[in-house]
Amino acid sequence: MPESSAAAGSGRTIPGTPAPVTPFPAVGTSVPGSVGTSLQILRSLDSGPRGLVEAHAEERLARFGENVLPAWRPVPWPRRFVRSLRDPFTSVLLCLGLVSAVVSAWGTACVILALVAVSCLLRSTEEHRADRSTAALRELVATTATVVRRTSADAPSREREVPVADLVPGDVIRLGPGDLVPADVRVLRAGGLTVHQSALTGESAPVAKHPLDAPDPALAGAGPFAQPQLCFQGSSVTSGSGTAVITATGGATRFAAAHDGRARQRGASAFDRSVQGISWTLIRFMLLTPPLVLMANAALRGRGLETLPFAVAVAVGLTPEMLPVIVTTALARGAARLARTSGVIVKRLPALHDLGAVDVLCLDKTGTLTEDRPVVEAAVDGSDLPDPGVLRWAALSALWTLQLAELPAPDALDEAVLDAAEHPEDSAYEGVAALPFDPVRRVATAVLRRPGRLGVHTLVTKGAVEAVLERCALDGEERERLLALAARKAESGLRLLAVARADRPARHGAYSPADERGLTFVGLVALRDVPAPSAADALDVLARRGVTVKVLTGDHPGTAARVCEDLGLRTDPAGGCGEVVTAELVDTLSDAELARVADRATVFARCTPEHKARIVSALRAAGHTTGFLGDGVNDLPALHAADVGICPRNAVDVAREAADVVLAEKDLTAIDRAVLAGRHSSGNIATYLRITLSSNLGNVIAMLTAGLMLPFLPMLPAQVLVQNLCFDAAQLAFAFDRPGASALRRPAVLRSRDFLRFITGFGLLNAAADLATFGVLALALHNAAGTDGEASFHAGWFTENLLTQALVMVLLRTGRSAAERRAGGPLRAAVGGLAVVGVLLPLTQLGPLLGMSALPLLYYLLLGSVLGLYAVGLTAARRRYERRR
């Protein structure tokens, strides 16, 4: 039968098939793949259990497009340009330009709109470049799926990894723990398969999925998410494995229809919150400036609307127009440098700033503080006596769970058990079924057929001690004794697996978690963690950088505390500064109480995924900027809850997709490098904001004062705006500067109150220098009069403003010792260019066009004295500011 296909979501059908594929229906109608048997669904998709032929899959991909959600496609450059107008400062500038045009101040309007165009152009260009770089980097961690395909109709099927974007309807795929469900699928075969559908339904508990060929009356009227044979894009596999056929891709999926791209939106990051706080404070002041200027000039000078262009120019002078450009450029350069030098991929640019601001890093200890492979220390029975049989049963459970559940690889504990056991694969036992481990049940079960035991199946269950004992047929006293034995071993720093088994009459039906009851306790397998070689040094470095590490683990409190203490992390089970907090205590605390406990605790033990997310949220609510390092399905809620979600490149697909930052390896040293890169970029942004805002505020105060004292405007609107344009161009150098060492020693937090104090103090000093220039101009121009005097005054103040701004750029670079304050290459060139423009522009042919004329030599001599005094004052004020900090 020849194969053909339709685009996902196109509304077209696959010709020549008995049951055509339909486009994604409206909510409440039937879902593709929900009606009919598995065979009928495969036939309707012109597919089969052996998968599609490669040539037919390529034809479908070419005809109907990639499996990409419409909202996730690259943003066209024109749309990006228009979207950049949504920045608060850019929007205010655009409004001021339009107001100038309405009152026929065409020069002012043209310069303002030019500033808007330049800002939008630079920002959209940098974002476009950053997106291209990020897209190229994300290829290194591109989400893939295991698909079953054939090279020809007669060839055997092969499994291979393909990018999710290359999947088409009719593809047969394999699903395993941690996989993202890459499209809407119909389950053909499953073993203990459970999925998280929280992105679609909001429910936190995993949902069991299995094939269903006969209609189930109990499901009549149930929604599509309750159908056990259907899985949807946006879900993730929690446990088990399965085989499924894709029924819808791209825009035809229920995820695309229900969420329309909103599922990827995040709340405001720490950087967004801090910049917005500063931005709106300044915007309110800017909006008040024009009416204040108009009213003051009308009351004191009798001027009317002719001063409106000047008032608008003053408001523009307070605006850090280049903020969007500086932010985007600094973060994009930092992300590219981090990827190039350390293999760290920043998927969301603001996350780089948040990395620099992180003061609390939460992580699990396994694979980070310890090596991924623990070592078996002992295997004992219920009397604490050595018993090799315990290890043998545990290895059999691990071996057959791995094989029958089609797991991609054993977890670290299973690997350690298999390594320590003596050839469990040579056993005469035969696997029948498996219920793989999941973080909710906290156990795994293998069903075996024992030699010489016809008609009997043996269930072997292993997992967390408490979870296994709950499933054993024990009286209360015996259970308490075994729990006490496990507690003593765990307090010595060992990790424990409990093993139990039971014989059941053989049956052909499927096994479920309900069969894990009435077990017989076999014994305990004790394992110890081996600290990672670089962990202790990395923890010490992070502590010196002001980053507090907190361990959130599902292990026993004693096990976690032992590893942390060996590495130098302070813990105190008695409840001191570094107390070990268990999940049971977390459940009894309110959010406010948990925030206080989380602030002083170091280790949180017995944590479920929900506990981790709640602890991270409590730390954020307490004012901390939090990072979370995780690599498993159980880390997903905490990755979403943190300011910065971090995972290694070998993390499961769902964690890698949720993370903001992807490390080359799960190593605290890599996090330290990422934190430094974040502080580097944030330091440049903070320096730009401090220098720009203080200089702008000083100029505005001086202009308002001069405007009320002089019989003419102190500067023409066009002069103000050209001056701003020159300063803005020079400020681009901050994105390429290298911050001082002291700026890298502490989290880079942009605090509105600190900024306002800084810009107020240094802004007043700048205004004093500007006003002192009035005296210099009066002395140098005392013989000038009329229009020539005004033009000379404008030229003198224009020159002084650019020279003082150049001084500020050099002397107020923050985070530097005296030996480090020499300007770097780009900044040195920008400062020199700004000074040259300030001195020479009034002397060129552009000077008269802008209403400026040449100045006498006396002015430059006197101005040099003013600038020298200003430099001394800036240096003294800076030292005082640093001492107070």
GROMACS .gro file of C-alpha atoms in nm, residues 144-470:
model
  327
  144THR     CA    1   1.528   1.353   2.052
  145ALA     CA    2   1.293   1.057   2.039
  146THR     CA    3   1.349   0.686   1.979
  147VAL     CA    4   1.165   0.599   1.660
  148VAL     CA    5   1.112   0.264   1.484
  149ARG     CA    6   1.165   0.289   1.109
  150ARG     CA    7   1.266   0.077   0.808
  151THR     CA    8   1.498   0.156   0.521
  152SER     CA    9   1.263  -0.022   0.278
  153ALA     CA   10   0.931  -0.203   0.284
  154ASP     CA   11   1.101  -0.542   0.313
  155ALA     CA   12   1.380  -0.441   0.548
  156PRO     CA   13   1.369  -0.515   0.922
  157SER     CA   14   1.278  -0.229   1.152
  158ARG     CA   15   1.548  -0.045   1.345
  159GLU     CA   16   1.535   0.183   1.646
  160ARG     CA   17   1.723   0.511   1.620
  161GLU     CA   18   1.728   0.855   1.777
  162VAL     CA   19   1.585   1.137   1.567
  163PRO     CA   20   1.513   1.501   1.653
  164VAL     CA   21   1.161   1.552   1.780
  165ALA     CA   22   1.103   1.804   1.499
  166ASP     CA   23   1.143   1.520   1.243
  167LEU     CA   24   0.858   1.307   1.378
  168VAL     CA   25   0.548   1.263   1.162
  169PRO     CA   26   0.203   1.107   1.210
  170GLY     CA   27   0.233   0.731   1.180
  171ASP     CA   28   0.577   0.708   1.340
  172VAL     CA   29   0.613   0.432   1.600
  173ILE     CA   30   0.816   0.549   1.900
  174ARG     CA   31   0.953   0.407   2.225
  175LEU     CA   32   0.893   0.580   2.557
  176GLY     CA   33   1.101   0.541   2.874
  177PRO     CA   34   1.140   0.711   3.214
  178GLY     CA   35   1.222   1.079   3.184
  179ASP     CA   36   1.119   1.106   2.819
  180LEU     CA   37   0.902   1.390   2.704
  181VAL     CA   38   0.601   1.268   2.508
  182PRO     CA   39   0.698   1.430   2.175
  183ALA     CA   40   0.353   1.440   2.015
  184ASP     CA   41   0.000   1.311   2.067
  185VAL     CA   42   0.023   0.930   2.063
  186ARG     CA   43  -0.179   0.612   2.097
  187VAL     CA   44  -0.023   0.351   2.327
  188LEU     CA   45   0.032   0.016   2.155
  189ARG     CA   46   0.224  -0.163   2.431
  190ALA     CA   47   0.320  -0.066   2.786
  191GLY     CA   48   0.490  -0.200   3.095
  192GLY     CA   49   0.418  -0.006   3.415
  193LEU     CA   50   0.386   0.313   3.209
  194THR     CA   51   0.286   0.626   3.404
  195VAL     CA   52   0.300   0.986   3.284
  196HIS     CA   53   0.278   1.334   3.434
  197GLN     CA   54   0.008   1.541   3.264
  198SER     CA   55   0.039   1.847   3.490
  199ALA     CA   56   0.130   2.078   3.201
  200LEU     CA   57  -0.212   2.000   3.053
  201THR     CA   58  -0.439   1.915   3.346
  202GLY     CA   59  -0.271   2.062   3.655
  203GLU     CA   60  -0.285   1.728   3.840
  204SER     CA   61   0.036   1.644   4.023
  205ALA     CA   62  -0.002   1.265   4.049
  206PRO     CA   63   0.122   1.046   3.764
  207VAL     CA   64  -0.142   0.869   3.554
  208ALA     CA   65  -0.118   0.506   3.444
  209LYS     CA   66  -0.129   0.439   3.069
  210HIS     CA   67  -0.184   0.108   2.888
  211PRO     CA   68  -0.329  -0.023   2.560
  212LEU     CA   69  -0.706  -0.038   2.534
  213ASP     CA   70  -0.863  -0.204   2.233
  214ALA     CA   71  -1.208  -0.283   2.374
  215PRO     CA   72  -1.431   0.005   2.493
  216ASP     CA   73  -1.436   0.045   2.870
  217PRO     CA   74  -1.783   0.139   3.000
  218ALA     CA   75  -1.623   0.300   3.306
  219LEU     CA   76  -1.459   0.557   3.078
  220ALA     CA   77  -1.777   0.654   2.897
  221GLY     CA   78  -1.804   1.032   2.900
  222ALA     CA   79  -1.455   1.078   3.044
  223GLY     CA   80  -1.231   1.341   2.892
  224PRO     CA   81  -0.937   1.261   2.665
  225PHE     CA   82  -0.684   1.286   2.948
  226ALA     CA   83  -0.860   1.006   3.134
  227GLN     CA   84  -0.822   0.770   2.838
  228PRO     CA   85  -0.547   0.520   2.935
  229GLN     CA   86  -0.451   0.453   2.573
  230LEU     CA   87  -0.373   0.819   2.491
  231CYS     CA   88  -0.070   1.030   2.581
  232PHE     CA   89  -0.034   1.394   2.483
  233GLN     CA   90   0.248   1.626   2.396
  234GLY     CA   91   0.353   1.822   2.706
  235SER     CA   92   0.338   1.508   2.924
  236SER     CA   93   0.645   1.332   3.059
  237VAL     CA   94   0.707   0.968   3.140
  238THR     CA   95   0.740   0.912   3.514
  239SER     CA   96   0.801   0.539   3.515
  240GLY     CA   97   0.775   0.230   3.301
  241SER     CA   98   0.808   0.206   2.926
  242GLY     CA   99   0.591   0.172   2.623
  243THR     CA  100   0.553   0.172   2.248
  244ALA     CA  101   0.316   0.418   2.081
  245VAL     CA  102   0.214   0.549   1.740
  246ILE     CA  103   0.201   0.921   1.672
  247THR     CA  104  -0.146   1.047   1.581
  248ALA     CA  105  -0.088   1.426   1.573
  249THR     CA  106   0.212   1.659   1.558
  250GLY     CA  107   0.292   2.030   1.572
  251GLY     CA  108  -0.005   2.263   1.573
  252ALA     CA  109  -0.250   1.970   1.561
  253THR     CA  110  -0.166   1.850   1.912
  254ARG     CA  111  -0.390   1.912   2.208
  255PHE     CA  112  -0.102   2.093   2.380
  256ALA     CA  113  -0.090   2.348   2.096
  257ALA     CA  114  -0.469   2.391   2.095
  258ALA     CA  115  -0.507   2.421   2.472
  259HIS     CA  116  -0.203   2.632   2.555
  260ASP     CA  117  -0.128   2.824   2.238
  261GLY     CA  118   0.234   2.865   2.352
  262ARG     CA  119   0.151   2.996   2.699
  263ALA     CA  120   0.287   2.686   2.868
  264ARG     CA  121   0.641   2.809   2.818
  265GLN     CA  122   0.581   3.151   2.972
  266ARG     CA  123   0.750   3.206   3.304
  267GLY     CA  124   0.693   3.453   3.581
  268ALA     CA  125   0.916   3.756   3.616
  269SER     CA  126   1.276   3.661   3.688
  270ALA     CA  127   1.490   3.823   3.956
  271PHE     CA  128   1.647   4.042   3.689
  272ASP     CA  129   1.310   4.147   3.545
  273ARG     CA  130   1.183   4.240   3.890
  274SER     CA  131   1.487   4.449   3.977
  275VAL     CA  132   1.510   4.634   3.643
  276GLN     CA  133   1.137   4.699   3.637
  277GLY     CA  134   1.154   4.848   3.986
  278ILE     CA  135   1.424   5.092   3.877
  279SER     CA  136   1.256   5.160   3.543
  280TRP     CA  137   0.916   5.254   3.675
  281THR     CA  138   1.063   5.481   3.943
  282LEU     CA  139   1.241   5.678   3.672
  283ILE     CA  140   0.945   5.673   3.436
  284ARG     CA  141   0.723   5.832   3.698
  285PHE     CA  142   0.982   6.107   3.747
  286MET     CA  143   1.011   6.151   3.369
  287LEU     CA  144   0.637   6.189   3.327
  288LEU     CA  145   0.632   6.458   3.598
  289THR     CA  146   0.921   6.655   3.446
  290PRO     CA  147   0.753   6.816   3.138
  291PRO     CA  148   0.455   6.964   3.328
  292LEU     CA  149   0.685   7.089   3.606
  293VAL     CA  150   0.911   7.262   3.351
  294LEU     CA  151   0.613   7.418   3.174
  295MET     CA  152   0.456   7.546   3.497
  296ALA     CA  153   0.784   7.683   3.636
  297ASN     CA  154   0.871   7.870   3.314
  298ALA     CA  155   0.517   8.005   3.286
  299ALA     CA  156   0.518   8.129   3.647
  300LEU     CA  157   0.871   8.275   3.661
  301ARG     CA  158   0.947   8.369   3.300
  302GLY     CA  159   0.609   8.408   3.141
  303ARG     CA  160   0.689   8.147   2.880
  304GLY     CA  161   0.417   7.934   2.728
  305LEU     CA  162   0.408   7.626   2.509
  306GLU     CA  163   0.727   7.738   2.331
  307THR     CA  164   0.916   7.568   2.614
  308LEU     CA  165   0.742   7.233   2.554
  309PRO     CA  166   1.018   7.098   2.323
  310PHE     CA  167   1.274   7.187   2.590
  311ALA     CA  168   1.063   7.016   2.856
  312VAL     CA  169   1.035   6.706   2.639
  313ALA     CA  170   1.412   6.710   2.578
  314VAL     CA  171   1.477   6.732   2.953
  315ALA     CA  172   1.255   6.427   3.009
  316VAL     CA  173   1.443   6.242   2.736
  317GLY     CA  174   1.770   6.341   2.903
  318LEU     CA  175   1.672   6.142   3.213
  319THR     CA  176   1.601   5.828   3.012
  320PRO     CA  177   1.861   5.547   2.992
  321GLU     CA  178   1.769   5.487   2.629
  322MET     CA  179   2.037   5.226   2.574
  323LEU     CA  180   1.929   5.005   2.866
  324PRO     CA  181   1.760   4.741   2.645
  325VAL     CA  182   2.058   4.735   2.410
  326ILE     CA  183   2.320   4.717   2.687
  327VAL     CA  184   2.131   4.442   2.868
  328THR     CA  185   2.083   4.230   2.558
  329THR     CA  186   2.441   4.277   2.436
  330ALA     CA  187   2.604   4.206   2.774
  331LEU     CA  188   2.396   3.894   2.838
  332ALA     CA  189   2.434   3.761   2.483
  333ARG     CA  190   2.812   3.805   2.492
  334GLY     CA  191   2.831   3.638   2.832
  335ALA     CA  192   2.620   3.343   2.718
  336ALA     CA  193   2.826   3.296   2.401
  337ARG     CA  194   3.154   3.315   2.594
  338LEU     CA  195   3.028   3.067   2.853
  339ALA     CA  196   2.924   2.821   2.583
  340ARG     CA  197   3.254   2.860   2.400
  341THR     CA  198   3.483   2.822   2.701
  342SER     CA  199   3.289   2.594   2.938
  343GLY     CA  200   3.029   2.416   2.726
  344VAL     CA  201   2.749   2.572   2.935
  345ILE     CA  202   2.435   2.659   2.739
  346VAL     CA  203   2.214   2.946   2.859
  347LYS     CA  204   1.872   2.887   2.706
  348ARG     CA  205   1.710   3.204   2.843
  349LEU     CA  206   1.927   3.518   2.843
  350PRO     CA  207   1.791   3.678   3.165
  351ALA     CA  208   1.886   3.354   3.341
  352LEU     CA  209   2.251   3.456   3.303
  353HIS     CA  210   2.192   3.760   3.525
  354ASP     CA  211   1.996   3.548   3.769
  355LEU     CA  212   2.293   3.311   3.787
  356GLY     CA  213   2.508   3.604   3.891
  357ALA     CA  214   2.250   3.701   4.154
  358VAL     CA  215   2.208   3.348   4.298
  359ASP     CA  216   2.281   3.341   4.670
  360VAL     CA  217   2.126   3.000   4.743
  361LEU     CA  218   2.199   2.691   4.533
  362CYS     CA  219   1.980   2.386   4.597
  363LEU     CA  220   2.085   2.043   4.473
  364ASP     CA  221   2.063   1.673   4.528
  365LYS     CA  222   2.383   1.518   4.654
  366THR     CA  223   2.400   1.217   4.420
  367GLY     CA  224   2.623   1.282   4.121
  368THR     CA  225   2.706   1.632   4.245
  369LEU     CA  226   2.851   1.600   4.593
  370THR     CA  227   2.905   1.230   4.542
  371GLU     CA  228   2.990   1.011   4.247
  372ASP     CA  229   2.700   0.868   4.048
  373ARG     CA  230   2.793   0.511   4.138
  374PRO     CA  231   2.765   0.416   4.508
  375VAL     CA  232   2.940   0.104   4.635
  376VAL     CA  233   2.776  -0.190   4.814
  377GLU     CA  234   2.906  -0.205   5.170
  378ALA     CA  235   2.714  -0.507   5.303
  379ALA     CA  236   2.404  -0.725   5.264
  380VAL     CA  237   2.239  -0.841   5.587
  381ASP     CA  238   1.925  -1.023   5.691
  382GLY     CA  239   1.668  -0.905   5.945
  383SER     CA  240   1.900  -1.000   6.230
  384ASP     CA  241   2.183  -0.784   6.093
  385LEU     CA  242   2.385  -1.091   5.994
  386PRO     CA  243   2.568  -1.111   5.658
  387ASP     CA  244   2.356  -1.289   5.399
  388PRO     CA  245   2.468  -1.317   5.033
  389GLY     CA  246   2.116  -1.423   4.937
  390VAL     CA  247   1.987  -1.073   5.005
  391LEU     CA  248   2.223  -0.926   4.746
  392ARG     CA  249   2.131  -1.203   4.501
  393TRP     CA  250   1.757  -1.133   4.526
  394ALA     CA  251   1.820  -0.759   4.488
  395ALA     CA  252   2.033  -0.820   4.178
  396LEU     CA  253   1.766  -1.045   4.023
  397SER     CA  254   1.506  -0.772   4.078
  398ALA     CA  255   1.734  -0.510   3.924
  399LEU     CA  256   1.828  -0.728   3.626
  400TRP     CA  257   1.477  -0.831   3.524
  401THR     CA  258   1.326  -0.489   3.593
  402LEU     CA  259   1.584  -0.342   3.359
  403GLN     CA  260   1.515  -0.597   3.087
  404LEU     CA  261   1.137  -0.635   3.105
  405ALA     CA  262   1.051  -0.269   3.162
  406GLU     CA  263   1.272  -0.172   2.865
  407LEU     CA  264   1.452   0.086   3.077
  408PRO     CA  265   1.723   0.275   2.889
  409ALA     CA  266   1.974   0.210   3.168
  410PRO     CA  267   1.978   0.101   3.532
  411ASP     CA  268   1.987   0.369   3.798
  412ALA     CA  269   2.296   0.417   4.012
  413LEU     CA  270   2.179   0.190   4.298
  414ASP     CA  271   2.087  -0.092   4.061
  415GLU     CA  272   2.424  -0.062   3.889
  416ALA     CA  273   2.602  -0.092   4.224
  417VAL     CA  274   2.394  -0.399   4.316
  418LEU     CA  275   2.458  -0.566   3.979
  419ASP     CA  276   2.830  -0.491   4.002
  420ALA     CA  277   2.851  -0.644   4.351
  421ALA     CA  278   2.643  -0.954   4.272
  422GLU     CA  279   2.799  -1.266   4.127
  423HIS     CA  280   2.674  -1.305   3.770
  424PRO     CA  281   2.297  -1.264   3.826
  425GLU     CA  282   2.249  -1.288   3.449
  426ASP     CA  283   2.355  -1.657   3.463
  427SER     CA  284   2.071  -1.742   3.698
  428ALA     CA  285   1.814  -2.001   3.594
  429TYR     CA  286   1.538  -1.764   3.699
  430GLU     CA  287   1.321  -1.630   3.417
  431GLY     CA  288   1.156  -1.290   3.422
  432VAL     CA  289   0.780  -1.269   3.373
  433ALA     CA  290   0.688  -0.904   3.438
  434ALA     CA  291   0.823  -0.590   3.598
  435LEU     CA  292   0.688  -0.284   3.778
  436PRO     CA  293   0.970  -0.027   3.755
  437PHE     CA  294   1.058   0.221   4.026
  438ASP     CA  295   0.882   0.553   4.045
  439PRO     CA  296   0.923   0.834   4.302
  440VAL     CA  297   0.567   0.795   4.430
  441ARG     CA  298   0.573   0.420   4.513
  442ARG     CA  299   0.948   0.427   4.594
  443VAL     CA  300   0.982   0.055   4.512
  444ALA     CA  301   1.045  -0.163   4.206
  445THR     CA  302   0.918  -0.518   4.158
  446ALA     CA  303   1.023  -0.801   3.929
  447VAL     CA  304   0.806  -1.111   3.879
  448LEU     CA  305   1.015  -1.426   3.826
  449ARG     CA  306   0.959  -1.788   3.731
  450ARG     CA  307   1.180  -2.006   3.955
  451PRO     CA  308   1.326  -2.337   3.835
  452GLY     CA  309   1.136  -2.639   3.961
  453ARG     CA  310   0.840  -2.426   4.081
  454LEU     CA  311   0.575  -2.480   3.814
  455GLY     CA  312   0.260  -2.279   3.863
  456VAL     CA  313   0.433  -2.033   4.098
  457HIS     CA  314   0.554  -1.678   4.032
  458THR     CA  315   0.790  -1.504   4.274
  459LEU     CA  316   0.759  -1.129   4.329
  460VAL     CA  317   1.085  -0.962   4.433
  461THR     CA  318   1.043  -0.605   4.558
  462LYS     CA  319   1.322  -0.366   4.653
  463GLY     CA  320   1.328   0.002   4.737
  464ALA     CA  321   1.311   0.247   5.025
  465VAL     CA  322   1.302   0.074   5.363
  466GLU     CA  323   0.977   0.233   5.483
  467ALA     CA  324   0.800   0.166   5.152
  468VAL     CA  325   0.906  -0.201   5.142
  469LEU     CA  326   0.816  -0.267   5.507
  470GLU     CA  327   0.470  -0.119   5.448
   0.00000   0.00000   0.00000
